[in-house]
PDB file of C-alpha atoms in Angstrom:
ATOM      1  CA  MET A   1       0.000   0.000   0.000  1.00  0.00           C
ATOM      2  CA  LYS A   2       2.918   2.319   0.734  1.00  0.00           C
ATOM      3  CA  VAL A   3       4.319   1.748  -2.744  1.00  0.00           C
ATOM      4  CA  VAL A   4       1.000   2.594  -4.401  1.00  0.00           C
ATOM      5  CA  LYS A   5       0.697   5.772  -2.325  1.00  0.00           C
ATOM      6  CA  THR A   6       4.255   6.815  -3.209  1.00  0.00           C
ATOM      7  CA  ILE A   7       3.622   6.185  -6.914  1.00  0.00           C
ATOM      8  CA  LEU A   8       0.419   8.253  -6.839  1.00  0.00           C
ATOM      9  CA  ILE A   9       2.142  11.163  -5.076  1.00  0.00           C
ATOM     10  CA  LEU A  10       5.031  11.027  -7.536  1.00  0.00           C
ATOM     11  CA  ALA A  11       2.622  11.025 -10.502  1.00  0.00           C
ATOM     12  CA  LEU A  12       0.770  14.032  -9.029  1.00  0.00           C
ATOM     13  CA  VAL A  13       4.031  15.963  -8.560  1.00  0.00           C
ATOM     14  CA  ILE A  14       5.144  15.200 -12.134  1.00  0.00           C
ATOM     15  CA  ALA A  15       1.742  16.266 -13.503  1.00  0.00           C
ATOM     16  CA  SER A  16       1.898  19.504 -11.481  1.00  0.00           C
ATOM     17  CA  VAL A  17       5.391  20.357 -12.778  1.00  0.00           C
ATOM     18  CA  LEU A  18       4.308  19.651 -16.380  1.00  0.00           C
ATOM     19  CA  PHE A  19       1.198  21.807 -15.876  1.00  0.00           C
ATOM     20  CA  ALA A  20       3.271  24.700 -14.494  1.00  0.00           C
ATOM     21  CA  ALA A  21       5.844  24.418 -17.306  1.00  0.00           C
ATOM     22  CA  GLN A  22       3.192  24.439 -20.044  1.00  0.00           C
ATOM     23  CA  ASN A  23       1.052  27.279 -18.600  1.00  0.00           C
ATOM     24  CA  THR A  24       3.482  30.175 -18.147  1.00  0.00           C
ATOM     25  CA  GLU A  25       1.309  32.859 -19.751  1.00  0.00           C
ATOM     26  CA  THR A  26       0.630  35.888 -17.594  1.00  0.00           C
ATOM     27  CA  VAL A  27      -3.013  36.394 -16.702  1.00  0.00           C
ATOM     28  CA  THR A  28      -4.821  39.066 -14.711  1.00  0.00           C
ATOM     29  CA  VAL A  29      -7.576  38.101 -12.289  1.00  0.00           C
ATOM     30  CA  THR A  30      -9.925  40.913 -11.203  1.00  0.00           C
ATOM     31  CA  PHE A  31     -12.401  40.746  -8.317  1.00  0.00           C
ATOM     32  CA  ILE A  32     -14.391  43.910  -7.539  1.00  0.00           C
ATOM     33  CA  SER A  33     -11.590  46.516  -7.246  1.00  0.00           C
ATOM     34  CA  TRP A  34      -8.859  44.033  -6.472  1.00  0.00           C
ATOM     35  CA  SER A  35      -6.641  42.780  -9.276  1.00  0.00           C
ATOM     36  CA  ILE A  36      -3.697  40.357  -9.410  1.00  0.00           C
ATOM     37  CA  SER A  37      -1.408  39.334 -12.259  1.00  0.00           C
ATOM     38  CA  GLY A  38       0.660  36.172 -12.417  1.00  0.00           C
ATOM     39  CA  SER A  39       1.308  33.027 -14.360  1.00  0.00           C
ATOM     40  CA  LEU A  40      -1.738  30.895 -15.079  1.00  0.00           C
ATOM     41  CA  SER A  41      -0.372  27.930 -13.127  1.00  0.00           C
ATOM     42  CA  LEU A  42       0.357  30.086 -10.050  1.00  0.00           C
ATOM     43  CA  ILE A  43      -3.128  31.624 -10.102  1.00  0.00           C
ATOM     44  CA  LEU A  44      -4.729  28.172 -10.431  1.00  0.00           C
ATOM     45  CA  VAL A  45      -2.647  26.765  -7.558  1.00  0.00           C
ATOM     46  CA  ILE A  46      -3.654  29.741  -5.369  1.00  0.00           C
ATOM     47  CA  ALA A  47      -7.322  29.185  -6.313  1.00  0.00           C
ATOM     48  CA  LEU A  48      -6.958  25.482  -5.463  1.00  0.00           C
ATOM     49  CA  ILE A  49      -5.450  26.269  -2.052  1.00  0.00           C
ATOM     50  CA  LEU A  50      -8.137  28.875  -1.285  1.00  0.00           C
ATOM     51  CA  GLY A  51     -10.838  26.402  -2.282  1.00  0.00           C
ATOM     52  CA  PHE A  52      -9.328  23.785  -0.014  1.00  0.00           C
ATOM     53  CA  ILE A  53      -9.242  26.234   2.921  1.00  0.00           C
ATOM     54  CA  VAL A  54     -12.842  27.385   2.371  1.00  0.00           C
ATOM     55  CA  GLY A  55     -14.058  23.788   2.042  1.00  0.00           C
ATOM     56  CA  THR A  56     -12.252  22.790   5.225  1.00  0.00           C
ATOM     57  CA  LEU A  57     -13.733  25.717   7.143  1.00  0.00           C
ATOM     58  CA  LEU A  58     -17.240  24.915   5.914  1.00  0.00           C
ATOM     59  CA  MET A  59     -16.860  21.249   6.806  1.00  0.00           C
ATOM     60  CA  ALA A  60     -15.256  21.798  10.241  1.00  0.00           C
ATOM     61  CA  PRO A  61     -18.443  22.332  12.312  1.00  0.00           C
ATOM     62  CA  SER A  62     -20.053  19.070  11.194  1.00  0.00           C
ATOM     63  CA  VAL A  63     -16.801  17.149  11.673  1.00  0.00           C
ATOM     64  CA  MET A  64     -16.391  18.541  15.187  1.00  0.00           C
ATOM     65  CA  ARG A  65     -20.022  17.742  16.025  1.00  0.00           C
ATOM     66  CA  LYS A  66     -19.502  14.150  14.847  1.00  0.00           C
ATOM     67  CA  LYS A  67     -16.306  13.861  16.910  1.00  0.00           C
ATOM     68  CA  PHE A  68     -18.065  15.085  20.059  1.00  0.00           C
ATOM     69  CA  GLN A  69     -20.959  12.745  19.368  1.00  0.00           C
ATOM     70  CA  SER A  70     -18.538   9.860  18.840  1.00  0.00           C
ATOM     71  CA  PHE A  71     -16.756  10.676  22.092  1.00  0.00           C
ATOM     72  CA  GLY A  72     -20.054  10.668  23.992  1.00  0.00           C
ATOM     73  CA  LEU A  73     -21.090   7.358  22.432  1.00  0.00           C
ATOM     74  CA  ARG A  74     -17.725   5.775  23.267  1.00  0.00           C
ATOM     75  CA  ARG A  75     -18.136   6.891  26.879  1.00  0.00           C
ATOM     76  CA  LYS A  76     -21.630   5.421  26.960  1.00  0.00           C
ATOM     77  CA  VAL A  77     -20.391   2.129  25.472  1.00  0.00           C
ATOM     78  CA  SER A  78     -17.619   1.837  28.076  1.00  0.00           C
ATOM     79  CA  LYS A  79     -20.124   2.575  30.868  1.00  0.00           C
ATOM     80  CA  LEU A  80     -22.500  -0.088  29.507  1.00  0.00           C
ATOM     81  CA  GLU A  81     -19.639  -2.584  29.188  1.00  0.00           C
ATOM     82  CA  ARG A  82     -18.689  -1.991  32.838  1.00  0.00           C
ATOM     83  CA  GLU A  83     -22.334  -2.482  33.828  1.00  0.00           C
ATOM     84  CA  LYS A  84     -22.498  -5.671  31.720  1.00  0.00           C
ATOM     85  CA  ASP A  85     -19.376  -7.033  33.429  1.00  0.00           C
ATOM     86  CA  LYS A  86     -20.825  -6.221  36.840  1.00  0.00           C
ATOM     87  CA  LEU A  87     -24.096  -7.990  35.981  1.00  0.00           C
ATOM     88  CA  GLY A  88     -22.136 -10.948  34.592  1.00  0.00           C
ATOM     89  CA  ARG A  89     -20.303 -11.271  37.895  1.00  0.00           C
ATOM     90  CA  LYS A  90     -23.648 -11.118  39.739  1.00  0.00           C
ATOM     91  CA  ILE A  91     -25.025 -13.875  37.499  1.00  0.00           C
ATOM     92  CA  GLU A  92     -21.942 -16.024  38.122  1.00  0.00           C
ATOM     93  CA  LYS A  93     -22.341 -15.540  41.884  1.00  0.00           C
ATOM     94  CA  ALA A  94     -26.028 -16.443  41.699  1.00  0.00           C
ATOM     95  CA  GLU A  95     -25.315 -19.516  39.566  1.00  0.00           C
ATOM     96  CA  SER A  96     -22.574 -20.677  41.906  1.00  0.00           C
ATOM     97  CA  ALA A  97     -24.869 -20.120  44.900  1.00  0.00           C
ATOM     98  CA  ALA A  98     -27.633 -22.043  43.139  1.00  0.00           C
ATOM     99  CA  SER A  99     -25.305 -24.914  42.281  1.00  0.00           C
ATOM    100  CA  THR A 100     -24.084 -25.152  45.873  1.00  0.00           C
ATOM    101  CA  SER A 101     -27.664 -25.113  47.170  1.00  0.00           C
ATOM    102  CA  ASN A 102     -28.654 -27.786  44.628  1.00  0.00           C
ATOM    103  CA  SER A 103     -25.813 -30.023  45.772  1.00  0.00           C
ATOM    104  CA  ALA A 104     -27.256 -30.100  49.321  1.00  0.00           C
ATOM    105  CA  PRO A 105     -28.908 -33.398  50.296  1.00  0.00           C
ATOM    106  CA  THR A 106     -32.612 -33.509  49.477  1.00  0.00           C
ATOM    107  CA  PRO A 107     -35.133 -35.139  51.804  1.00  0.00           C
ATOM    108  CA  THR A 108     -36.452 -38.500  50.629  1.00  0.00           C
ATOM    109  CA  ALA A 109     -40.038 -37.887  51.663  1.00  0.00           C
ATOM    110  CA  VAL A 110     -41.747 -34.556  51.163  1.00  0.00           C
ATOM    111  CA  GLN A 111     -44.590 -33.881  53.520  1.00  0.00           C
ATOM    112  CA  GLU A 112     -47.568 -31.948  52.268  1.00  0.00           C
ATOM    113  CA  SER A 113     -48.081 -28.863  54.351  1.00  0.00           C
ATOM    114  CA  GLN A 114     -51.512 -27.515  55.072  1.00  0.00           C
ATOM    115  CA  PRO A 115     -52.000 -23.755  54.613  1.00  0.00           C
ATOM    116  CA  PRO A 116     -52.752 -21.908  57.817  1.00  0.00           C
ATOM    117  CA  ALA A 117     -56.450 -21.408  58.400  1.00  0.00           C
ATOM    118  CA  ASP A 118     -56.110 -17.684  59.126  1.00  0.00           C
ATOM    119  CA  ASN A 119     -54.637 -16.921  55.662  1.00  0.00           C
ATOM    120  CA  PRO A 120     -57.522 -16.232  53.194  1.00  0.00           C
ATOM    121  CA  ALA A 121     -55.112 -15.883  50.254  1.00  0.00           C
ATOM    122  CA  ALA A 122     -53.987 -19.475  50.699  1.00  0.00           C
ATOM    123  CA  ASP A 123     -57.395 -20.753  49.589  1.00  0.00           C
ATOM    124  CA  LYS A 124     -57.162 -19.036  46.194  1.00  0.00           C
ATOM    125  CA  GLU A 125     -55.847 -20.971  43.247  1.00  0.00           C
ATOM    126  CA  ILE A 126     -52.606 -19.634  41.823  1.00  0.00           C
ATOM    127  CA  VAL A 127     -53.039 -18.666  38.183  1.00  0.00           C
ATOM    128  CA  ALA A 128     -50.052 -18.128  35.917  1.00  0.00           C
ATOM    129  CA  GLU A 129     -49.797 -14.741  34.258  1.00  0.00           C
ATOM    130  CA  PRO A 130     -50.495 -14.772  30.513  1.00  0.00           C
ATOM    131  CA  ASP A 131     -47.586 -14.083  28.188  1.00  0.00           C
ATOM    132  CA  PHE A 132     -46.869 -10.397  27.767  1.00  0.00           C
ATOM    133  CA  THR A 133     -48.321  -8.938  24.584  1.00  0.00           C
ATOM    134  CA  PRO A 134     -47.000  -5.521  23.629  1.00  0.00           C
ATOM    135  CA  PRO A 135     -49.543  -2.756  23.106  1.00  0.00           C
ATOM    136  CA  ALA A 136     -50.834  -2.220  19.587  1.00  0.00           C
ATOM    137  CA  THR A 137     -48.696   0.894  19.136  1.00  0.00           C
ATOM    138  CA  CYS A 138     -45.537  -1.212  19.473  1.00  0.00           C
ATOM    139  CA  ARG A 139     -46.556  -3.645  16.781  1.00  0.00           C
ATOM    140  CA  PRO A 140     -45.626  -3.087  13.134  1.00  0.00           C
ATOM    141  CA  ARG A 141     -48.170  -1.220  11.042  1.00  0.00           C
ATOM    142  CA  TRP A 142     -48.903  -4.284   8.885  1.00  0.00           C
ATOM    143  CA  PHE A 143     -49.729  -6.209  12.046  1.00  0.00           C
ATOM    144  CA  ARG A 144     -52.115  -3.517  13.384  1.00  0.00           C
ATOM    145  CA  ASP A 145     -53.853  -2.627  10.128  1.00  0.00           C
ATOM    146  CA  PRO A 146     -56.289  -5.368   9.044  1.00  0.00           C
ATOM    147  CA  ASP A 147     -56.455  -3.971   5.487  1.00  0.00           C
ATOM    148  CA  SER A 148     -52.690  -3.877   5.031  1.00  0.00           C
ATOM    149  CA  PRO A 149     -51.389  -5.598   1.879  1.00  0.00           C
ATOM    150  CA  PHE A 150     -48.435  -6.812   3.972  1.00  0.00           C
ATOM    151  CA  LYS A 151     -50.638  -8.661   6.437  1.00  0.00           C
ATOM    152  CA  ARG A 152     -49.373 -12.153   7.041  1.00  0.00           C
ATOM    153  CA  LYS A 153     -51.891 -14.873   6.312  1.00  0.00           C
TER     154      LYS A 153
END
């Protein structure tokens, strides 16, 4: 890759020297009341440099905004990674605690316990919660709209 870059730079330098050697005529550039005379190649190089500077200045605010945004996102990612590591350690601790509690001897006979008579909630049957269904606003439009051509059948 270095060789290709060097060859391209060398070709650009050779082309620039040939351009300057072939365009030695004196030209006058006038802007409002300001006027400058010089060789055509010199005037074009100055125009190129000025264009580069103006383009860089116009592009700088968006580049800086993106850099600040990138910095903030990197900070957020590192914070989330630290939180993920902390939660991973908690999970490992819980799993190790669960495995040690599972390795404890289990009783051979399990006695059925009667609920206390003074607890009215004990008489109610325990019903499992239904699966969570997101509200209609969270579903895709084709899922909500019965007349949608994208409705799955």
